[in-house]
XYZ file of C-alpha atoms in Angstrom:
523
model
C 127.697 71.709 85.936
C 126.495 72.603 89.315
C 123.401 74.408 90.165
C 124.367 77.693 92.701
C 121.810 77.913 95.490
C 122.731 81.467 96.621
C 120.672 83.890 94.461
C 120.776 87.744 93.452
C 118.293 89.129 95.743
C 115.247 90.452 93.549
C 116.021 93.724 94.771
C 119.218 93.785 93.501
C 117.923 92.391 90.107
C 115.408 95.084 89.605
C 117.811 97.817 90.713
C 120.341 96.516 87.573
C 117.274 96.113 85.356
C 115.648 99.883 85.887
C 119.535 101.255 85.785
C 119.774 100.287 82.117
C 116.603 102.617 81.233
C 118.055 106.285 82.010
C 121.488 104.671 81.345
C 120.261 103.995 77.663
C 119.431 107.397 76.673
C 115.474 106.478 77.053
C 115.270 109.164 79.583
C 117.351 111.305 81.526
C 115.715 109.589 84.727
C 113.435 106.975 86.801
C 112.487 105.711 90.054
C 110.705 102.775 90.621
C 108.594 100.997 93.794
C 107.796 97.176 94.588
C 104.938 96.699 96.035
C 104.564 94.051 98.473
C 101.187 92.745 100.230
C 102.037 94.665 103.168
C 103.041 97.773 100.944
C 106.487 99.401 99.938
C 109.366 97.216 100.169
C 111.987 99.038 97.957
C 112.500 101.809 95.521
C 115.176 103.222 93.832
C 115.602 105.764 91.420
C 118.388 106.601 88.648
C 119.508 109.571 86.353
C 118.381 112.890 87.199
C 114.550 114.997 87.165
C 115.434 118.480 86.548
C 118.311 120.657 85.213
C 119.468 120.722 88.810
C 120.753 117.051 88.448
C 118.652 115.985 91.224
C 117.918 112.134 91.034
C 114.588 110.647 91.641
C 113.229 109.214 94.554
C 110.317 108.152 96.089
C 108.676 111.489 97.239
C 109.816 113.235 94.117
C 106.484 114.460 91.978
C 105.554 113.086 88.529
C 102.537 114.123 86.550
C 100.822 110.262 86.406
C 98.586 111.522 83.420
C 96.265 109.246 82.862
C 96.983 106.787 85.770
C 94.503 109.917 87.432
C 91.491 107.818 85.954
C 91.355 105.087 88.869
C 91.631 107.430 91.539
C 88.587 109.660 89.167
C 86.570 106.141 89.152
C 86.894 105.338 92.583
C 85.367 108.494 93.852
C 82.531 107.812 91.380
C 81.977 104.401 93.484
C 82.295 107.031 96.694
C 79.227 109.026 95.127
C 77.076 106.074 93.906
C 77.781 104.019 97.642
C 76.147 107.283 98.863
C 73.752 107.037 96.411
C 74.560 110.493 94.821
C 74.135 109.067 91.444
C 73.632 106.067 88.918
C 76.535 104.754 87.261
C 73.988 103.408 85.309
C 72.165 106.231 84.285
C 72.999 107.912 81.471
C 75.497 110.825 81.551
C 73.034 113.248 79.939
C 71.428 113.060 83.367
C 74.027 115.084 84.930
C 75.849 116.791 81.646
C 72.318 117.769 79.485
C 75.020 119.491 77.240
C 76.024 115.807 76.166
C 74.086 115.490 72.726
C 72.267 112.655 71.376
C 74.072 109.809 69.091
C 74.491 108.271 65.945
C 72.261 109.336 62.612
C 68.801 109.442 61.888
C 68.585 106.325 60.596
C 70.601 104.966 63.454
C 70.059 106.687 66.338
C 72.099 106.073 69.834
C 70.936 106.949 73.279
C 73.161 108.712 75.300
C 76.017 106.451 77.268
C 75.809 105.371 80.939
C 78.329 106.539 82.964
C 79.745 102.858 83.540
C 80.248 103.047 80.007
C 82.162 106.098 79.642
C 84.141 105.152 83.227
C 85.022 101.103 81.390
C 85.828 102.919 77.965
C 82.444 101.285 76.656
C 81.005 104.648 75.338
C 81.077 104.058 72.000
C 83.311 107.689 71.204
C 86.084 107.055 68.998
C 89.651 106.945 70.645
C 91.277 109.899 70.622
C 94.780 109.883 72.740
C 96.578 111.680 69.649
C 93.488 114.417 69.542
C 93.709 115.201 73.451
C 96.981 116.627 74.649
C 97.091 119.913 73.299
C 93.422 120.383 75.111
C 94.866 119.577 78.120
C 94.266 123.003 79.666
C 91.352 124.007 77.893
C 88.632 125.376 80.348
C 84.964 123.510 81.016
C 83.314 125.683 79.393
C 85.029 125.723 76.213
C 84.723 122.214 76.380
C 81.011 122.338 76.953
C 80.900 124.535 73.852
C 82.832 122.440 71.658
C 80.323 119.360 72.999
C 77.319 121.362 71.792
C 78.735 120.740 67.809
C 78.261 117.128 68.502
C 80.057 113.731 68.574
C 81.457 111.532 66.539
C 80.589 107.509 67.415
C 82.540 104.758 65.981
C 80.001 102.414 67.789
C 77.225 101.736 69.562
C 77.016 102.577 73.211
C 77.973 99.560 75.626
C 78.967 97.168 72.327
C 83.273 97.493 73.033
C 86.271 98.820 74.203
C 87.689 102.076 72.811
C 89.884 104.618 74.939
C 88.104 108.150 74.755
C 89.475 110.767 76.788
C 86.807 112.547 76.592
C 84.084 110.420 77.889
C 86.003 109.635 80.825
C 86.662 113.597 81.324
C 82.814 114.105 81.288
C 81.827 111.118 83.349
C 84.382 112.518 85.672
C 82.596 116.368 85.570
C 78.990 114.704 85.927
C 80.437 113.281 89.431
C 81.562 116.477 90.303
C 78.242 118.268 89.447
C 76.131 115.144 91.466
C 78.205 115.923 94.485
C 77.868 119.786 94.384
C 81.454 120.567 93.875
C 84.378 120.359 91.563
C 85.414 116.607 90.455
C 88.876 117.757 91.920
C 87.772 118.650 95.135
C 85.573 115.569 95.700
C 88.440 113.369 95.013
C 90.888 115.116 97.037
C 88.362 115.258 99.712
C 87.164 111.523 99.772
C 89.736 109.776 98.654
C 93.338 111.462 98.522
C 92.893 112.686 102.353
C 91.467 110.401 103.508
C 94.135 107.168 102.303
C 96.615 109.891 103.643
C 98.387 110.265 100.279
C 100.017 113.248 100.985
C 101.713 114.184 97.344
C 99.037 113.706 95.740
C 96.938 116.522 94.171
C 95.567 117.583 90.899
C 98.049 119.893 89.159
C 95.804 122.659 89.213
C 95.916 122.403 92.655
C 99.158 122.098 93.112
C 101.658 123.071 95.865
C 103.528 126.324 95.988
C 106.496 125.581 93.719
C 109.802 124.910 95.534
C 107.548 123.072 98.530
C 108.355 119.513 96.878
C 110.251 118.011 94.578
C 108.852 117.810 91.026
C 110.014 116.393 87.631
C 110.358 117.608 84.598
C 109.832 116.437 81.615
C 111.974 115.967 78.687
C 112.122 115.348 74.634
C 115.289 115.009 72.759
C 115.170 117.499 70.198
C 116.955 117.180 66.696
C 120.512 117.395 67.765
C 119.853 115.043 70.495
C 119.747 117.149 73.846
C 117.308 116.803 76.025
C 114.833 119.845 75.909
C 112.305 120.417 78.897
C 108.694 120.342 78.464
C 106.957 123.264 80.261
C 104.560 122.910 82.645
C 100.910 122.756 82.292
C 98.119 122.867 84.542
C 94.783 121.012 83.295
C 91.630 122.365 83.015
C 88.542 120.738 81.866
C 90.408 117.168 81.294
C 91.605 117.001 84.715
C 89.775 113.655 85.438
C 91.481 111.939 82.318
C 94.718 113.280 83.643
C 95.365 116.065 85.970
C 96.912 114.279 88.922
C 100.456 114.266 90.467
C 101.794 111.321 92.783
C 105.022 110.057 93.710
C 105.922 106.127 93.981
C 105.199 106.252 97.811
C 101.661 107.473 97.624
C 101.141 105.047 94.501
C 102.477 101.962 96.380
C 99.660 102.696 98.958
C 96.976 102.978 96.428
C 98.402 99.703 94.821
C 98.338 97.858 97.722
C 94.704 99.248 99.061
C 93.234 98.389 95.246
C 94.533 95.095 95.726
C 94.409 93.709 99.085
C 90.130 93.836 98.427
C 90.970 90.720 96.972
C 92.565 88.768 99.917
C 91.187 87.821 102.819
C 90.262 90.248 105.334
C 92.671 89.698 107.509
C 95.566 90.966 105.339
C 94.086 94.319 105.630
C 96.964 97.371 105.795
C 95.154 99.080 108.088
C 94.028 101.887 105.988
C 90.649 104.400 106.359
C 88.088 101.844 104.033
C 86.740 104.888 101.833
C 85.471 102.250 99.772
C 83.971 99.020 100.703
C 86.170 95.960 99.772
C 82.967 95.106 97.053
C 83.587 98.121 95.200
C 86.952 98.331 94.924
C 86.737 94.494 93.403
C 84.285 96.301 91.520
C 86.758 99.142 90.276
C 89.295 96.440 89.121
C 86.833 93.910 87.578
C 86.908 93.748 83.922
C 83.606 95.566 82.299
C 84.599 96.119 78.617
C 86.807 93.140 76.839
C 88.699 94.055 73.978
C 90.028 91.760 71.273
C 92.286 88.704 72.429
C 95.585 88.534 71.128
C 98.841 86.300 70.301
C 102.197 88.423 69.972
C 105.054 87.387 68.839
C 107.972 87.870 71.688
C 111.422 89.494 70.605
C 112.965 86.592 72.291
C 111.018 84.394 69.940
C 108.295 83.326 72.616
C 104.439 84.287 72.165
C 102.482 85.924 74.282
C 98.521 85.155 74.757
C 96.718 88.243 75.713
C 92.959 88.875 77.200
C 92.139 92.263 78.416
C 89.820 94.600 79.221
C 89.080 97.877 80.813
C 87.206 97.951 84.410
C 86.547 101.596 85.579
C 89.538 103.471 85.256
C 92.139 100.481 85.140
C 93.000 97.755 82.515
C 93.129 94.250 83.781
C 94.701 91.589 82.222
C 94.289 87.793 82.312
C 97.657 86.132 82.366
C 97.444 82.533 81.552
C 99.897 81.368 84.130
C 99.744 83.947 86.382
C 95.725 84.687 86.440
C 94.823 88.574 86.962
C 96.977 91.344 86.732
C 95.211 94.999 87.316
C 97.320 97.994 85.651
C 97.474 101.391 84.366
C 99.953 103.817 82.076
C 100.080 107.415 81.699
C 101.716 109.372 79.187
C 102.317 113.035 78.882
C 104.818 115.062 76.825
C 107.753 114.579 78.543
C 106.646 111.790 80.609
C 105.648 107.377 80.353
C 104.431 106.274 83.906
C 103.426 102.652 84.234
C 101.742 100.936 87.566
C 100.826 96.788 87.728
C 99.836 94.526 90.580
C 98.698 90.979 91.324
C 96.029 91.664 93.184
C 96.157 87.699 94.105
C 99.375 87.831 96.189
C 99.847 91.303 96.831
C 103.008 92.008 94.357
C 103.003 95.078 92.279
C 105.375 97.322 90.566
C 105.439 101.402 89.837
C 107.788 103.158 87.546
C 107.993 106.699 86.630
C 110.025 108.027 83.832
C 110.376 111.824 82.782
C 110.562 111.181 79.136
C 108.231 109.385 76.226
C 111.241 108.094 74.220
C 110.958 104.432 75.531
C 108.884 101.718 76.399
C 108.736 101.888 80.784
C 105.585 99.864 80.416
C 107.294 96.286 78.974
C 110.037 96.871 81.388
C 107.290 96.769 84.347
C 105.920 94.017 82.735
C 108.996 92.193 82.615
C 110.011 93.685 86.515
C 106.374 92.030 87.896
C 106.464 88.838 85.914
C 110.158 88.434 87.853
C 109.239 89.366 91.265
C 105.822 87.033 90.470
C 108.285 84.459 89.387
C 110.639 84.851 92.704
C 107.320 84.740 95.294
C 105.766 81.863 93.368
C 102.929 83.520 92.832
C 99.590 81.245 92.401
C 97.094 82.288 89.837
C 94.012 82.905 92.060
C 93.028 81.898 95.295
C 90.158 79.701 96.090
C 89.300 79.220 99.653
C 86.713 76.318 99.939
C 83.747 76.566 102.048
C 83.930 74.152 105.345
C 80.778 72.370 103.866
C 83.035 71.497 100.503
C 85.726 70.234 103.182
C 82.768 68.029 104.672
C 80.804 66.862 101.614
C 84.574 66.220 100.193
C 85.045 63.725 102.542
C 81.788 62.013 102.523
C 82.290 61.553 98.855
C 85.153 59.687 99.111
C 83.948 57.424 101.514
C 81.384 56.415 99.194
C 84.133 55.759 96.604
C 85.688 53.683 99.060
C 82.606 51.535 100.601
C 79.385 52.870 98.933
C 77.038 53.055 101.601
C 73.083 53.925 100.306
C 71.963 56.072 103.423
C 75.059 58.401 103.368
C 74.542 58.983 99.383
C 70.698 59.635 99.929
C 71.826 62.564 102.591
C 74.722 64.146 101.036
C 73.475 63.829 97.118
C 70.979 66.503 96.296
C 67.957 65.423 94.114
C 69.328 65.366 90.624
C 72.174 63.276 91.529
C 70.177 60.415 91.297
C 67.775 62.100 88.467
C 71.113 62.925 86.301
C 71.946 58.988 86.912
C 70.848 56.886 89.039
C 72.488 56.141 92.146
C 72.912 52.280 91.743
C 74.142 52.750 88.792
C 76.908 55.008 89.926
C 77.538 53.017 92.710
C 78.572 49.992 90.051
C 80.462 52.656 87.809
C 83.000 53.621 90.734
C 83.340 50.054 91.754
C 84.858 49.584 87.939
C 86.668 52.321 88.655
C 88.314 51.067 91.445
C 89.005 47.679 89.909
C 91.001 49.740 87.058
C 93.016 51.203 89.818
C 93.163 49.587 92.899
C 93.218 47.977 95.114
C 92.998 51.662 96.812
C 95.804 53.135 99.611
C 94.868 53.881 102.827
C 93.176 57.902 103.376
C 96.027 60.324 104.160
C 95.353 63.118 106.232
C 94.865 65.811 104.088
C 93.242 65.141 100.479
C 95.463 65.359 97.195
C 93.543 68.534 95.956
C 94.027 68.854 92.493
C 92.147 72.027 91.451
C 89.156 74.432 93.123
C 87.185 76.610 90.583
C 84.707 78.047 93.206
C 84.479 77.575 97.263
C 81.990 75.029 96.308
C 83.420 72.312 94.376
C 87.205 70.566 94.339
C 88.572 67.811 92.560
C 90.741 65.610 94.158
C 92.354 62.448 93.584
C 92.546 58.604 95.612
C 95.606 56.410 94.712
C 95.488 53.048 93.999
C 98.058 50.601 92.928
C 97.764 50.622 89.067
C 96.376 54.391 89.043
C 94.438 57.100 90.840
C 90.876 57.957 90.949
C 90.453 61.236 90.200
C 87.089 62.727 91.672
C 84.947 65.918 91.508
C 82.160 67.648 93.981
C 80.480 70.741 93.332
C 77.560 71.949 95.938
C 74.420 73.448 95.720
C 73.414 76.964 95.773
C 70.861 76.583 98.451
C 70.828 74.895 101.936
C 71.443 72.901 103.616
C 74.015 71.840 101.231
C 74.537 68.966 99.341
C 76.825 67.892 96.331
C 75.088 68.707 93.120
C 77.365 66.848 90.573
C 80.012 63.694 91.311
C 82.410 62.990 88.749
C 84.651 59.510 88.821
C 87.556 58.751 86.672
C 90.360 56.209 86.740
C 93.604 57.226 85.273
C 96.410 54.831 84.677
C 99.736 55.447 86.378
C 101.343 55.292 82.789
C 99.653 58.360 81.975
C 102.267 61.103 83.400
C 101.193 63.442 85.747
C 101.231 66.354 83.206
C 99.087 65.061 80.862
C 95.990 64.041 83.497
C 92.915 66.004 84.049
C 92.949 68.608 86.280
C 89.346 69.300 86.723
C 86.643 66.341 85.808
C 83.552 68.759 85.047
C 80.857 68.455 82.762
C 80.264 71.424 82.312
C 83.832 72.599 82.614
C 84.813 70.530 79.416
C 87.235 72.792 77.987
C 89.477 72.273 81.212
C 89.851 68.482 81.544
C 92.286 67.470 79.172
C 95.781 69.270 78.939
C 94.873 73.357 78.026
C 96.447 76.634 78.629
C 94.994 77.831 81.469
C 95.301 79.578 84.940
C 93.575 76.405 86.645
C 96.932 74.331 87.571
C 98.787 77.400 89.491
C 95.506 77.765 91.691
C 96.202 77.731 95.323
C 93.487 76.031 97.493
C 92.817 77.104 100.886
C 91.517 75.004 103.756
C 88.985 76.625 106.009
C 90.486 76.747 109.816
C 89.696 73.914 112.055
């Protein structure tokens, strides 16, 4: 049977994919965005928003719930760059209302407010507990703290989702800036990235100015029934903001170009340093692995974690993926990106009946799919280009005054150099006799920007060979790995990194290493 080279654009693939959802019954509508590295490429929406009929697009308002909490944690990074506070203080600094912890006979101190911002705090979850205290004003709140807390662990030992240590970390950054949390992020971060529908609820626009959803619940004889609009009060940073896709495909794609090289910039007012937005989306609390069992009879290994106000992921094929939901009555809202290449994915639905947040999932492992989308990037350093080279001109005439230059001390400490000298020429009798250089090096795998493994064919096999440089300069290669590998051996089942002290990733593994792409520095 032949093979069709003319493919279904990936536009056109989503578009049939998010149609299904509303046309399902598992809400009345949606509207999606990709996310490309140089922002929006494409939205569409389906169904209809409001009793009017109107059908979503990508300016109409949804309620993001708690998808609020990155924009919450990044002005936190705002306040500590300008060294309003300590993330790493604790939060009874700022909120002395916030009572001690644990018992008498096991006493906690108070949480940091990195741990309450990662979901490290050690309250016990409480998404079922929250909603109807959505509105509920600060000072009731503070009240109600007073009574005291219940810990299901120790401060800073896991991962557990508490609304309500994110909702006071968010009002201590709002009392350490001398204002309300709400108006400190709307005035450092939503004006200034321009996102223009975007505001906390209680702040909201006049309504009839914009276009906002509402959100629905079937009821028991299976119509949908609108939920009624609520404003937050104390819980605002857990929750409280409204965004559309087009403002969310900007913050997507400023979150995640931080990660690529400079020059791939959008363009957009910094706010935040390119550190601490890495910062914002680097995993601080891990919470238990996991192997789940697909519906189409594949598994799924999962490792995740909470950063500040995000949940990333570590895909095993496809390396880091950064995300968020939000939930509501009446509303699932689901956001994704590969901070890597750029690709990302928003969906907002106006009902909790379904499951938008697999069907993201599914949308951004496509488009990933489509773009061929490495892992990570590693960009070497032009002294691991260099020192790269040298080495393999020892492994092809050993010559004793280049190895005393390049190799740093405990080369020749670790094993001596005459003896390694005698190893590769083994090596190369295994193998060889050896081709001619090429141009550019056979790069197998990078790690870091200072060390690559590479390999040198030969006519019965291929040495396969291993730098890694020191941390200091001038620099010089701190380990040299050699092996010969037989041509019978196929390709898939030879190391892709030689390491010592990378032993778990030499012999065949699941792992992110193989879909690494390794970047030259410019000549």
């Amino acid at each position: 049977m032949s093979s069709e080279h003319l493919r279904v654009s990936v536009e056109d693939e989503l578009d049939a994919l998010f149609a299904g959802y509303p046309a399902s019954g598992q809400s009345t509508g949606l509207v999606y965005g990709l996310v490309g590295p140089d922002g929006l490429g494409h939205s569409r929406g389906f169904g209809t928003v409001d009793d009017a009929g109107a059908v979503p697009d990508l300016d109409t308002v949804f309620p993001i719930a708690s998808m609020s909490k990155s924009f919450v944690a990044c002005a936190a990074l705002v306040a500590r760059d300008r060294g309003l506070l300590d993330l790493d203080a604790p939060v009874s600094d700022l909120i002395p209302e916030f009572p001690g912890g644990g018992t008498a006979l096991d006493p906690y101190d108070p949480p940091t407010l990195r741990m309450l911002f990662s979901m490290g705090g050690g309250l016990t979850e409480d998404n079922s507990w929250v909603d109807p205290f959505i509105d509920a004003p600060v000072d009731e709140l503070l009240v109600q703290l007073g009574k005291g807390l219940r810990y299901s662990g120790a401060p800073g030992s896991g991962y557990e989702y508490s609304n309500l240590g994110f909702t006071l970390a968010g009002l201590a950054v709002g009392r350490a800036a001398g204002t309300t949390i709400e108006q400190f992020v709307h005035d450092e971060v939503f004006v200034p990235l321009g996102l223009t529908s975007t505001w906390f609820d209680n702040a909201a626009p006049e309504a009839g100015t914009y276009r906002r959803a509402t959100g629905y619940s079937l009821d028991e004889e299976g119509r949908w029934t609108p939920f009624p609009w609520v404003a937050s009060g104390a819980f605002a940073a857990a929750g409280g903001i409204q965004s559309s896709v087009r403002d969310l495909a900007r913050w997507v794609t400023w979150l995640g170009e931080a990660f690529r090289s400079p020059g791939e910039q959008s363009g957009e007012a910094e706010v935040l340093s390119r550190a601490s937005r890495r910062e914002l989306q680097r995993l601080h609390q891990l919470d238990l692995p996991s192997l789940t069992a697909l519906p189409t009879g594949g598994h799924r290994v999962t490792v995740t974690g909470y950063a500040l106000g995000l949940m990333v992921q570590q895909d095993l094929h496809r390396g880091t993926l950064v995300s968020h939901a939000g939930g509501l009555p009446g509303f699932t809202l689901f956001m994704s990106w590969h901070p890597d290449s750029g690709h990302g994915v928003v969906t907002l639905t106006n009902s909790h009946r379904g499951n938008p947040v697999a069907l993201t999932k599914d949308a951004l492992m496509l488009v990933l799919d489509r773009a061929d989308a490495a892992a990570r990037t590693v960009r070497l350093w032009p002294e691991t280009v260099e020192l790269r080279r040298h080495a393999e001109s020892l492994v092809r005439g050993w010559d004793d005054a280049l190895a005393a230059e390049v190799f740093a001390d405990n080369v020749d400490f670790d094993r001596p150099l005459a003896l390694r000298r005698d190893d590769i020429a083994r090596l190369v009798e295994q193998v060889g006799p050896l081709h001619d250089p090429r141009p550019l090096a056979d790069v197998t795998s990078a790690v870091t920007p200072a060390d690559v493994t590479w390999t040198i064919p030969g006519e019965r096999g291929e040495l396969v060979c291993m730098i890694h440089l020191t941390p200091v300069e001038p620099a010089q290669i701190q380990e040299f790995e050699v092996q010969a590998v037989g041509y019978d051996r196929p390709r898939s089942a030879r190391p892709t990194d030689i390491s010592a002290r990378r032993a778990g990733l030499g012999h065949p593994s699941l792992n992110a290493l193989p879909n690494t792409r390794v970047l030259l520095p410019p000549t």
